[in-house]
Tab-separated table of C-alpha atoms in Angstrom:
chain	number	residue	atom	x	y	z
A	1	MET	CA	70.267	9.732	-82.019
A	2	ILE	CA	68.762	6.411	-81.334
A	3	ASP	CA	65.081	6.669	-81.761
A	4	THR	CA	62.047	4.753	-79.587
A	5	VAL	CA	59.071	3.652	-81.539
A	6	ARG	CA	56.146	1.197	-79.393
A	7	SER	CA	55.396	-2.198	-80.628
A	8	ALA	CA	52.083	-3.602	-80.945
A	9	ASP	CA	52.520	-5.434	-77.926
A	10	GLY	CA	53.768	-1.696	-76.165
A	11	THR	CA	57.811	-3.577	-76.791
A	12	PRO	CA	60.273	-0.755	-76.646
A	13	ILE	CA	61.762	-1.324	-80.656
A	14	ALA	CA	65.373	1.676	-80.840
A	15	PHE	CA	66.202	2.088	-83.959
A	16	GLU	CA	69.011	4.893	-85.563
A	17	ARG	CA	68.626	6.881	-88.564
A	18	ARG	CA	71.469	8.056	-91.259
A	19	GLY	CA	72.513	9.901	-94.753
A	20	ALA	CA	69.259	11.358	-96.681
A	21	GLY	CA	67.065	10.070	-100.022
A	22	PRO	CA	64.698	7.092	-99.949
A	23	VAL	CA	64.062	5.348	-96.798
A	24	VAL	CA	66.614	1.987	-96.620
A	25	VAL	CA	65.403	-0.343	-93.404
A	26	ILE	CA	68.034	-2.922	-92.773
A	27	VAL	CA	66.751	-6.169	-90.686
A	28	ALA	CA	70.043	-7.296	-89.121
A	29	GLY	CA	70.654	-11.813	-89.122
A	30	ALA	CA	71.258	-13.685	-85.818
A	31	ALA	CA	73.631	-13.017	-83.716
A	32	ASN	CA	73.871	-9.183	-84.835
A	33	ASP	CA	72.199	-5.882	-83.907
A	34	ARG	CA	71.748	-2.505	-85.575
A	35	ARG	CA	75.361	-1.171	-85.258
A	36	GLY	CA	76.489	-5.272	-87.448
A	37	ASP	CA	76.129	-4.234	-90.606
A	38	GLU	CA	78.283	-0.710	-89.533
A	39	PRO	CA	80.281	-1.083	-93.459
A	40	LEU	CA	76.712	-2.274	-95.669
A	41	VAL	CA	74.991	0.421	-93.952
A	42	ALA	CA	78.142	3.630	-94.112
A	43	GLU	CA	77.972	2.512	-98.129
A	44	LEU	CA	74.248	3.062	-98.254
A	45	ALA	CA	74.166	6.099	-96.555
A	46	ALA	CA	75.667	8.017	-98.664
A	47	GLU	CA	73.013	7.751	-101.155
A	48	PHE	CA	70.213	6.706	-98.510
A	49	SER	CA	68.126	6.902	-95.845
A	50	VAL	CA	69.492	4.079	-93.740
A	51	VAL	CA	67.136	3.239	-90.747
A	52	THR	CA	68.703	0.285	-88.179
A	53	TYR	CA	67.071	-0.767	-85.629
A	54	ASP	CA	67.490	-3.569	-82.747
A	55	ARG	CA	65.431	-6.802	-82.825
A	56	ARG	CA	63.600	-6.849	-79.604
A	57	GLY	CA	65.751	-8.779	-76.972
A	58	ARG	CA	69.249	-6.825	-78.716
A	59	GLY	CA	70.659	-3.692	-78.203
A	60	ASP	CA	68.799	-0.716	-76.294
A	61	SER	CA	65.149	-2.313	-77.676
A	62	GLY	CA	62.986	-4.214	-75.013
A	63	ASP	CA	61.749	-8.365	-75.068
A	64	THR	CA	58.459	-8.274	-74.128
A	65	ALA	CA	57.595	-12.355	-73.276
A	66	PRO	CA	56.006	-14.680	-75.067
A	67	TYR	CA	57.926	-14.998	-77.838
A	68	ALA	CA	55.945	-14.865	-81.868
A	69	VAL	CA	57.413	-14.736	-85.139
A	70	GLU	CA	54.844	-11.981	-85.046
A	71	ARG	CA	55.734	-10.328	-82.414
A	72	GLU	CA	58.760	-9.840	-84.599
A	73	ILE	CA	56.407	-8.750	-87.618
A	74	GLU	CA	54.686	-5.926	-85.394
A	75	ASP	CA	58.565	-5.233	-84.736
A	76	LEU	CA	59.048	-4.375	-88.154
A	77	ALA	CA	55.875	-3.143	-89.142
A	78	ALA	CA	56.316	0.193	-86.221
A	79	VAL	CA	59.958	0.971	-87.088
A	80	VAL	CA	58.524	1.097	-91.066
A	81	ALA	CA	55.342	3.060	-89.830
A	82	ALA	CA	57.455	5.598	-88.335
A	83	ALA	CA	59.397	6.189	-91.132
A	84	ASP	CA	56.623	8.211	-92.571
A	85	GLU	CA	57.299	8.070	-96.242
A	86	PRO	CA	57.218	4.289	-98.521
A	87	VAL	CA	59.796	2.821	-97.252
A	88	ILE	CA	62.682	0.344	-99.161
A	89	VAL	CA	63.623	-3.592	-96.730
A	90	HIS	CA	67.285	-4.940	-97.378
A	91	GLY	CA	66.493	-8.355	-94.895
A	92	ILE	CA	70.460	-10.422	-93.937
A	93	SER	CA	70.475	-13.658	-93.310
A	94	SER	CA	67.961	-14.701	-91.019
A	95	GLY	CA	66.603	-10.764	-90.953
A	96	GLY	CA	65.719	-11.800	-94.682
A	97	ALA	CA	63.628	-14.508	-93.765
A	98	LEU	CA	61.838	-12.198	-91.385
A	99	ALA	CA	61.532	-10.058	-94.255
A	100	LEU	CA	59.865	-11.756	-96.302
A	101	LEU	CA	57.596	-13.052	-93.902
A	102	ALA	CA	56.744	-10.095	-93.025
A	103	ALA	CA	55.945	-8.694	-96.693
A	104	ALA	CA	53.936	-12.462	-96.641
A	105	ALA	CA	51.873	-10.943	-93.821
A	106	GLY	CA	51.329	-7.092	-95.740
A	107	VAL	CA	54.246	-5.095	-94.261
A	108	PRO	CA	54.526	-2.258	-96.831
A	109	MET	CA	57.513	-2.166	-98.921
A	110	ALA	CA	58.701	-0.324	-101.856
A	111	ARG	CA	60.467	-2.299	-102.492
A	112	LEU	CA	62.368	-5.794	-100.383
A	113	SER	CA	66.102	-7.503	-100.973
A	114	VAL	CA	67.374	-10.789	-99.091
A	115	PHE	CA	71.306	-11.358	-98.996
A	116	GLU	CA	71.547	-14.955	-98.772
A	117	SER	CA	68.183	-16.117	-96.004
A	118	PRO	CA	69.370	-19.627	-94.899
A	119	TYR	CA	66.856	-21.842	-96.561
A	120	ARG	CA	67.345	-25.137	-96.993
A	121	GLY	CA	66.464	-27.634	-99.669
A	122	GLU	CA	64.888	-30.961	-99.567
A	123	THR	CA	68.100	-33.091	-99.412
A	124	GLU	CA	69.684	-30.605	-96.716
A	125	GLU	CA	68.257	-30.595	-93.217
A	126	VAL	CA	68.477	-28.577	-89.931
A	127	ALA	CA	69.021	-30.875	-87.116
A	128	GLU	CA	66.065	-32.081	-85.654
A	129	GLY	CA	64.553	-30.992	-82.604
A	130	TYR	CA	66.836	-27.297	-83.181
A	131	ALA	CA	64.917	-24.867	-81.844
A	132	ASP	CA	63.758	-26.909	-78.752
A	133	GLU	CA	67.559	-27.459	-77.613
A	134	MET	CA	67.932	-24.649	-78.629
A	135	ARG	CA	65.262	-22.831	-75.624
A	136	GLU	CA	66.232	-25.185	-73.011
A	137	LEU	CA	70.308	-23.966	-73.641
A	138	ILE	CA	68.943	-20.892	-72.879
A	139	ALA	CA	66.208	-21.747	-70.324
A	140	SER	CA	69.719	-23.369	-68.496
A	141	ASP	CA	72.309	-20.624	-69.054
A	142	ARG	CA	74.276	-22.427	-71.419
A	143	TRP	CA	75.361	-20.091	-73.823
A	144	ASP	CA	78.184	-20.814	-75.155
A	145	ASP	CA	76.682	-24.363	-76.466
A	146	ALA	CA	74.021	-21.853	-77.598
A	147	VAL	CA	75.987	-19.721	-80.095
A	148	ALA	CA	78.702	-23.566	-80.016
A	149	LEU	CA	74.832	-25.431	-81.517
A	150	PHE	CA	73.984	-22.000	-83.759
A	151	MET	CA	76.958	-22.637	-84.845
A	152	MET	CA	77.070	-26.562	-86.092
A	153	SER	CA	73.324	-27.178	-86.814
A	154	ALA	CA	72.357	-23.636	-87.967
A	155	VAL	CA	75.757	-22.286	-89.770
A	156	GLY	CA	77.718	-25.483	-90.481
A	157	SER	CA	80.628	-24.912	-88.870
A	158	PRO	CA	82.986	-27.310	-88.433
A	159	ALA	CA	83.697	-28.110	-84.761
A	160	GLU	CA	87.012	-27.117	-85.425
A	161	ALA	CA	86.078	-23.950	-86.386
A	162	VAL	CA	83.925	-23.911	-83.480
A	163	ALA	CA	86.454	-24.081	-80.960
A	164	GLU	CA	88.686	-21.700	-83.061
A	165	ALA	CA	86.009	-18.748	-82.469
A	166	LYS	CA	86.044	-20.015	-78.692
A	167	ALA	CA	89.499	-18.470	-78.403
A	168	THR	CA	89.280	-14.852	-79.775
A	169	PRO	CA	87.684	-11.696	-78.809
A	170	VAL	CA	84.188	-12.122	-81.339
A	171	TRP	CA	83.319	-15.248	-78.911
A	172	ALA	CA	82.100	-12.662	-76.496
A	173	GLU	CA	79.789	-10.377	-78.457
A	174	LEU	CA	78.475	-13.981	-80.232
A	175	ARG	CA	77.807	-14.559	-76.813
A	176	SER	CA	75.752	-11.941	-75.907
A	177	PHE	CA	73.230	-12.535	-78.662
A	178	ALA	CA	73.031	-16.517	-77.126
A	179	PRO	CA	69.203	-16.028	-76.164
A	180	THR	CA	68.057	-14.471	-78.638
A	181	LEU	CA	69.220	-17.026	-81.143
A	182	VAL	CA	66.231	-18.979	-80.482
A	183	TYR	CA	64.629	-16.444	-81.646
A	184	ASP	CA	65.948	-16.491	-85.488
A	185	ALA	CA	65.012	-20.730	-84.545
A	186	PHE	CA	61.636	-19.893	-84.690
A	187	VAL	CA	62.280	-17.570	-87.438
A	188	MET	CA	63.665	-20.114	-90.060
A	189	GLY	CA	61.290	-22.642	-89.000
A	190	ASP	CA	62.067	-26.005	-90.683
A	191	ALA	CA	63.709	-24.346	-92.361
A	192	LYS	CA	61.782	-25.309	-96.025
A	193	VAL	CA	60.366	-22.009	-97.740
A	194	PRO	CA	57.235	-21.162	-96.787
A	195	ASP	CA	54.501	-20.936	-98.874
A	196	GLU	CA	53.211	-18.318	-97.924
A	197	LEU	CA	55.736	-16.577	-99.340
A	198	ALA	CA	53.981	-16.839	-103.019
A	199	SER	CA	51.885	-14.196	-101.726
A	200	ILE	CA	54.366	-11.379	-101.609
A	201	ALA	CA	53.651	-8.830	-104.416
A	202	THR	CA	55.993	-6.095	-103.790
A	203	PRO	CA	59.185	-6.003	-106.300
A	204	VAL	CA	61.740	-8.531	-104.871
A	205	LEU	CA	65.749	-8.847	-105.077
A	206	VAL	CA	67.470	-11.909	-103.571
A	207	VAL	CA	70.969	-11.932	-103.574
A	208	ASN	CA	74.045	-14.772	-102.828
A	209	SER	CA	77.420	-14.675	-103.018
A	210	ASN	CA	79.354	-17.044	-105.495
A	211	GLY	CA	81.692	-17.662	-102.865
A	212	SER	CA	79.332	-19.061	-100.489
A	213	THR	CA	78.179	-22.928	-99.750
A	214	ASP	CA	76.031	-24.949	-102.311
A	215	TRP	CA	72.941	-24.557	-100.231
A	216	LEU	CA	73.088	-21.340	-99.630
A	217	LYS	CA	72.771	-20.409	-103.110
A	218	ALA	CA	70.050	-23.608	-103.799
A	219	ALA	CA	68.259	-20.747	-100.969
A	220	ALA	CA	68.674	-17.841	-103.229
A	221	ALA	CA	67.123	-20.113	-106.277
A	222	ALA	CA	64.700	-21.377	-104.495
A	223	THR	CA	63.432	-17.682	-102.748
A	224	ALA	CA	63.432	-16.571	-105.835
A	225	LYS	CA	61.560	-19.908	-107.302
A	226	VAL	CA	58.802	-19.145	-104.982
A	227	VAL	CA	58.071	-15.211	-104.207
A	228	PRO	CA	56.629	-13.918	-107.212
A	229	GLY	CA	58.641	-11.772	-110.387
A	230	ALA	CA	61.655	-11.995	-107.799
A	231	ARG	CA	64.852	-11.293	-109.210
A	232	GLN	CA	68.199	-13.336	-108.093
A	233	VAL	CA	71.697	-12.194	-108.248
A	234	GLU	CA	74.892	-13.282	-107.200
A	235	LEU	CA	78.048	-11.745	-106.865
A	236	ASP	CA	81.916	-11.809	-106.410
A	237	GLY	CA	82.310	-12.937	-102.330
A	238	GLU	CA	83.283	-14.898	-99.462
A	239	PHE	CA	81.670	-17.266	-97.058
A	240	HIS	CA	77.892	-15.746	-96.375
A	241	SER	CA	78.933	-11.670	-97.740
A	242	VAL	CA	79.655	-9.848	-100.306
A	243	PRO	CA	81.838	-6.515	-99.835
A	244	PRO	CA	79.487	-3.324	-99.448
A	245	GLU	CA	81.193	-1.563	-102.503
A	246	ARG	CA	79.907	-4.228	-105.192
A	247	LEU	CA	76.602	-5.218	-102.963
A	248	VAL	CA	75.503	-1.791	-102.634
A	249	PRO	CA	75.884	-0.912	-106.153
A	250	GLU	CA	72.901	-3.923	-106.905
A	251	LEU	CA	70.867	-2.778	-104.827
A	252	SER	CA	70.574	1.029	-105.562
A	253	ALA	CA	69.901	-0.297	-108.650
A	254	PHE	CA	66.670	-2.127	-107.819
A	255	TYR	CA	66.045	0.395	-106.042
A	256	ARG	CA	65.721	3.020	-107.885
A	257	ASP	CA	64.379	0.923	-110.765
A	258	PRO	CA	60.667	2.736	-111.837
A	259	ARG	CA	58.790	-0.356	-113.381
């Protein structure tokens, strides 16, 4: 059943809850809504009460202008408050970056795990003006170009991979998320690990895949270095993904750790 909570600015945020046990809120990454991580959710729901929600501008949630990262932090805070009990948060990709910013801003979390928040190192740069270019493409209704820009500049996909994706049914789904891609661009900022993450008091687990690119592995290490007491673990997987049957046992052990 879909429930709705009002964010601080009045925006309706849609969420679902399934399973029983300690509450785990999933924060989706770019080009995803509350249904996008179904295999992970299903695996977690065997031992946890899993809450998935549509970030603003996606699915059944509203989208009040003007956008600001602070509004998305308030959205997550509203979802956390709706649980009315201690909440664990798991953020995926840029959703992990959002969850880290929320933790630094004081959103209450018993524990926080993040999977491959796509920060860049000092030698790895996101194309200059990426967020502004994305905003202009969306304003001009050039959604296909926006998705292509996201794939090449943010994900690092080669042009040929983008061309192949355009020929698949997946492209239409990616295109439907185009207006919110600029939101993730603002969440990532200059793509460096934010200094404010050093204020996080919540226990944090940083996870990455051994099948990902070197810059994503470096991003995980950099995140764990900035967040006080954070633990990093690398699991067997593919590019930017780890099978739920490998990921969930690691998450579960961290979530249930009494320390």
